[in-house]
CSV table of C-alpha atoms in Angstrom, one decimal:
chain,number,residue,atom,x,y,z
A,165,ARG,CA,-32.4,131.1,25.8
A,166,ASN,CA,-31.7,134.7,26.5
A,167,GLY,CA,-35.3,135.1,27.9
A,168,GLU,CA,-36.9,133.3,25.0
A,169,THR,CA,-38.5,129.8,25.3
A,170,ILE,CA,-37.0,127.3,22.9
A,171,ARG,CA,-37.9,123.8,22.0
A,172,GLU,CA,-35.2,121.4,20.8
A,173,ASP,CA,-35.4,117.7,20.1
A,174,GLY,CA,-33.0,115.3,22.0
A,175,TYR,CA,-32.2,113.9,25.4
A,176,THR,CA,-31.6,116.5,28.1
A,177,ALA,CA,-28.0,115.4,28.9
A,178,ASP,CA,-27.1,115.7,25.2
A,179,LEU,CA,-28.8,119.1,24.9
A,180,LEU,CA,-27.0,120.5,28.0
A,181,ALA,CA,-23.6,119.3,26.8
A,182,ARG,CA,-24.3,120.8,23.4
A,183,GLU,CA,-25.3,124.1,24.9
A,184,PHE,CA,-22.1,124.1,27.1
A,185,GLU,CA,-20.0,123.3,24.0
A,186,ARG,CA,-21.7,126.2,22.1
A,187,HIS,CA,-21.1,128.7,24.9
A,188,LEU,CA,-17.5,127.7,25.5
A,189,ALA,CA,-16.6,127.7,21.8
A,190,ALA,CA,-18.0,131.3,21.5
A,191,ARG,CA,-16.0,132.7,24.4
A,192,THR,CA,-13.3,135.2,23.3
A,193,SER,CA,-12.4,136.5,26.7
A,194,ASP,CA,-9.6,135.1,28.8
A,195,ARG,CA,-11.3,136.3,31.9
A,196,PRO,CA,-12.4,133.7,34.5
A,197,PHE,CA,-15.7,132.1,33.9
A,198,PHE,CA,-18.4,130.1,35.8
A,199,TYR,CA,-20.7,127.6,34.2
A,200,TYR,CA,-23.5,125.8,36.1
A,201,VAL,CA,-24.7,122.7,34.2
A,202,PRO,CA,-27.6,121.2,36.1
A,203,PHE,CA,-28.0,117.7,34.7
A,204,ASN,CA,-31.2,115.9,35.6
A,205,ALA,CA,-30.0,112.4,34.8
A,206,THR,CA,-30.4,110.0,36.6
A,207,HIS,CA,-33.3,111.9,38.0
A,208,GLY,CA,-36.9,111.9,36.8
A,209,PRO,CA,-38.5,111.9,34.4
A,210,ASP,CA,-37.3,108.4,33.9
A,211,GLU,CA,-36.3,108.6,30.2
A,212,ALA,CA,-33.2,107.8,28.2
A,213,PRO,CA,-32.3,107.3,24.5
A,214,LYS,CA,-33.9,104.2,23.2
A,215,GLU,CA,-30.7,102.7,21.9
A,216,LEU,CA,-29.1,102.9,25.3
A,217,VAL,CA,-32.1,101.4,27.1
A,218,ASP,CA,-32.1,98.5,24.6
A,219,LYS,CA,-28.4,98.0,25.3
A,220,TYR,CA,-28.9,97.8,29.0
A,221,ARG,CA,-32.0,95.6,28.8
A,222,ALA,CA,-29.6,92.8,27.9
A,223,VAL,CA,-27.4,93.6,30.8
A,224,ALA,CA,-30.3,93.8,33.3
A,225,ALA,CA,-31.9,90.6,31.9
A,226,SER,CA,-28.6,88.7,32.6
A,227,GLU,CA,-28.6,89.7,36.3
A,228,THR,CA,-29.3,86.6,38.4
A,229,ASP,CA,-31.2,88.1,41.2
A,230,ALA,CA,-34.9,87.3,41.9
A,231,ASP,CA,-36.1,90.7,40.9
A,232,GLN,CA,-39.2,91.1,38.8
A,233,ASN,CA,-39.0,92.2,35.2
A,234,SER,CA,-40.2,95.7,36.1
A,235,ARG,CA,-37.2,96.2,38.4
A,236,ARG,CA,-34.9,94.9,35.7
A,237,GLU,CA,-36.5,97.4,33.2
A,238,PHE,CA,-36.0,100.2,35.7
A,239,ARG,CA,-32.4,99.3,36.2
A,240,ALA,CA,-31.9,99.2,32.4
A,241,LEU,CA,-33.3,102.7,32.2
A,242,LYS,CA,-31.1,104.0,35.0
A,243,TYR,CA,-28.0,102.4,33.4
A,244,ALA,CA,-28.9,104.2,30.1
A,245,MET,CA,-29.4,107.5,31.9
A,246,LEU,CA,-26.1,107.1,33.6
A,247,GLU,CA,-24.2,106.4,30.4
A,248,SER,CA,-25.8,109.5,28.8
A,249,LEU,CA,-24.7,111.6,31.8
A,250,ASP,CA,-21.2,110.1,31.6
A,251,ALA,CA,-21.0,110.9,27.9
A,252,ALA,CA,-22.2,114.5,28.4
A,253,VAL,CA,-19.6,115.1,31.2
A,254,GLY,CA,-17.0,113.7,28.8
A,255,ARG,CA,-18.1,116.2,26.1
A,256,ILE,CA,-17.7,119.0,28.6
A,257,LEU,CA,-14.2,117.9,29.6
A,258,THR,CA,-13.3,117.6,25.9
A,259,ALA,CA,-14.6,121.1,25.2
A,260,LEU,CA,-12.6,122.5,28.0
A,261,LYS,CA,-9.5,120.7,26.8
A,262,THR,CA,-10.0,121.9,23.2
A,263,LYS,CA,-10.4,125.5,24.4
A,264,ASP,CA,-7.1,124.9,26.4
A,265,VAL,CA,-8.6,125.8,29.7
A,266,LEU,CA,-9.0,122.4,31.4
A,267,ALA,CA,-5.8,122.6,33.3
A,268,ASN,CA,-6.9,125.9,34.9
A,269,THR,CA,-10.5,124.9,35.6
A,270,LEU,CA,-12.0,123.7,38.8
A,271,ILE,CA,-14.8,121.2,38.1
A,272,VAL,CA,-17.2,120.3,40.8
A,273,PHE,CA,-19.6,117.4,40.3
A,274,CYS,CA,-22.1,116.6,43.0
A,275,ASN,CA,-25.7,115.5,43.6
A,276,ASP,CA,-28.4,117.2,45.6
A,277,ASN,CA,-29.7,114.2,47.5
A,278,GLY,CA,-29.6,110.4,47.7
A,279,GLY,CA,-31.5,108.2,45.4
A,280,ARG,CA,-35.1,107.2,45.9
A,281,HIS,CA,-34.2,103.6,46.7
A,282,GLU,CA,-31.3,101.2,47.2
A,283,ASN,CA,-28.7,103.5,48.8
A,284,LEU,CA,-27.2,100.5,50.6
A,285,PRO,CA,-25.3,100.3,52.9
A,286,LEU,CA,-26.8,103.6,53.9
A,287,ARG,CA,-30.2,103.8,55.5
A,288,GLY,CA,-32.9,105.9,53.8
A,289,GLY,CA,-33.2,107.8,50.6
A,290,LYS,CA,-34.5,110.9,49.0
A,291,GLY,CA,-36.8,112.9,51.2
A,292,ASP,CA,-35.5,111.9,54.5
A,293,THR,CA,-32.6,112.9,56.8
A,294,TYR,CA,-31.0,109.4,57.1
A,295,GLU,CA,-27.5,109.1,55.5
A,296,GLY,CA,-29.0,107.5,52.4
A,297,GLY,CA,-30.9,110.7,51.8
A,298,VAL,CA,-28.3,113.3,52.5
A,299,ARG,CA,-24.9,111.7,52.0
A,300,VAL,CA,-23.9,111.9,48.4
A,301,PRO,CA,-20.5,112.1,46.5
A,302,CYS,CA,-18.9,115.3,45.5
A,303,VAL,CA,-16.0,115.1,43.1
A,304,MET,CA,-13.7,118.0,42.5
A,305,TYR,CA,-11.1,118.1,39.8
A,306,TRP,CA,-8.4,120.7,39.3
A,307,PRO,CA,-5.1,119.3,38.0
A,308,GLY,CA,-2.1,120.5,40.0
A,309,ARG,CA,-4.3,122.2,42.6
A,310,ILE,CA,-6.3,119.3,44.1
A,311,PRO,CA,-4.3,116.1,44.7
A,312,ALA,CA,-5.5,113.3,42.3
A,313,GLY,CA,-7.1,110.1,43.7
A,314,ARG,CA,-7.6,111.5,47.2
A,315,THR,CA,-10.7,110.6,49.2
A,316,ILE,CA,-11.8,112.9,52.1
A,317,ALA,CA,-14.1,111.5,54.7
A,318,GLY,CA,-14.8,114.9,56.3
A,319,MET,CA,-18.2,116.4,56.4
A,320,ALA,CA,-19.2,119.0,53.9
A,321,HIS,CA,-22.4,120.5,52.5
A,322,ALA,CA,-23.5,122.2,49.3
A,323,VAL,CA,-23.6,125.5,51.2
A,324,ASP,CA,-19.8,125.2,51.6
A,325,LEU,CA,-19.4,125.6,47.8
A,326,TYR,CA,-20.3,129.3,47.9
A,327,PRO,CA,-17.6,130.4,50.3
A,328,THR,CA,-15.0,128.1,48.8
A,329,LEU,CA,-15.6,129.4,45.2
A,330,LEU,CA,-15.9,133.0,46.4
A,331,LYS,CA,-12.5,132.8,48.1
A,332,LEU,CA,-10.9,131.1,45.1
A,333,ALA,CA,-12.2,133.8,42.9
A,334,GLY,CA,-10.6,136.5,45.0
A,335,GLY,CA,-13.7,137.6,46.9
A,336,SER,CA,-14.0,138.3,50.6
A,337,LEU,CA,-15.6,135.9,53.1
A,338,GLN,CA,-16.5,139.0,55.1
A,339,GLN,CA,-20.1,139.5,54.0
A,340,LYS,CA,-22.9,141.8,55.1
A,341,LEU,CA,-24.8,138.8,56.3
A,342,PRO,CA,-23.2,135.7,57.9
A,343,LEU,CA,-22.4,132.8,55.5
A,344,ASP,CA,-24.0,129.5,56.1
A,345,GLY,CA,-21.0,127.5,54.7
A,346,ALA,CA,-17.3,127.3,55.3
A,347,ASP,CA,-14.3,127.5,52.9
A,348,LEU,CA,-13.4,123.9,52.0
A,349,TRP,CA,-10.2,124.7,50.3
A,350,PRO,CA,-7.9,123.8,53.2
A,351,MET,CA,-9.6,120.5,53.6
A,352,LEU,CA,-9.3,119.8,49.9
A,353,THR,CA,-5.6,120.6,49.6
A,354,GLN,CA,-4.0,119.8,52.9
């Protein structure tokens, strides 16, 4: 933190949410802001809070497929990681609402690649160029600016976020070097 290595106990999703809450609560400026919160759940290392893993062991054990116990254990772990991630995102939304900036905040939630396995009905996964490796959801939330409940089937890529956010922040898309991405705002709102 601020160039100094710190060690804190806890699960990463909880620690990231806590750090976000701390930063946002300390803000005194009403100037626009940008936060990048890189959750690693449901990514490796495959760890989650014990109480959540125990909770989902019961769920995975009740599944009636023919999977081995190790696969059920893996699913319980992933379910626990996902709940931790969901709770952390909820904390971020609550912090934004408490600070009274949620209504004027664009939230982008996306993944970097497909999962290692089981991306059905898509073929492939992490590390390859089939749809299961590169096609991931991207959710954008901005009340009153992006229509709620809308699904867009158009193609987009992570590199499109830079020109989109740059233009929304009032910057120019005319850059010294050509931009790799395109402004997604018209696709999101029209």
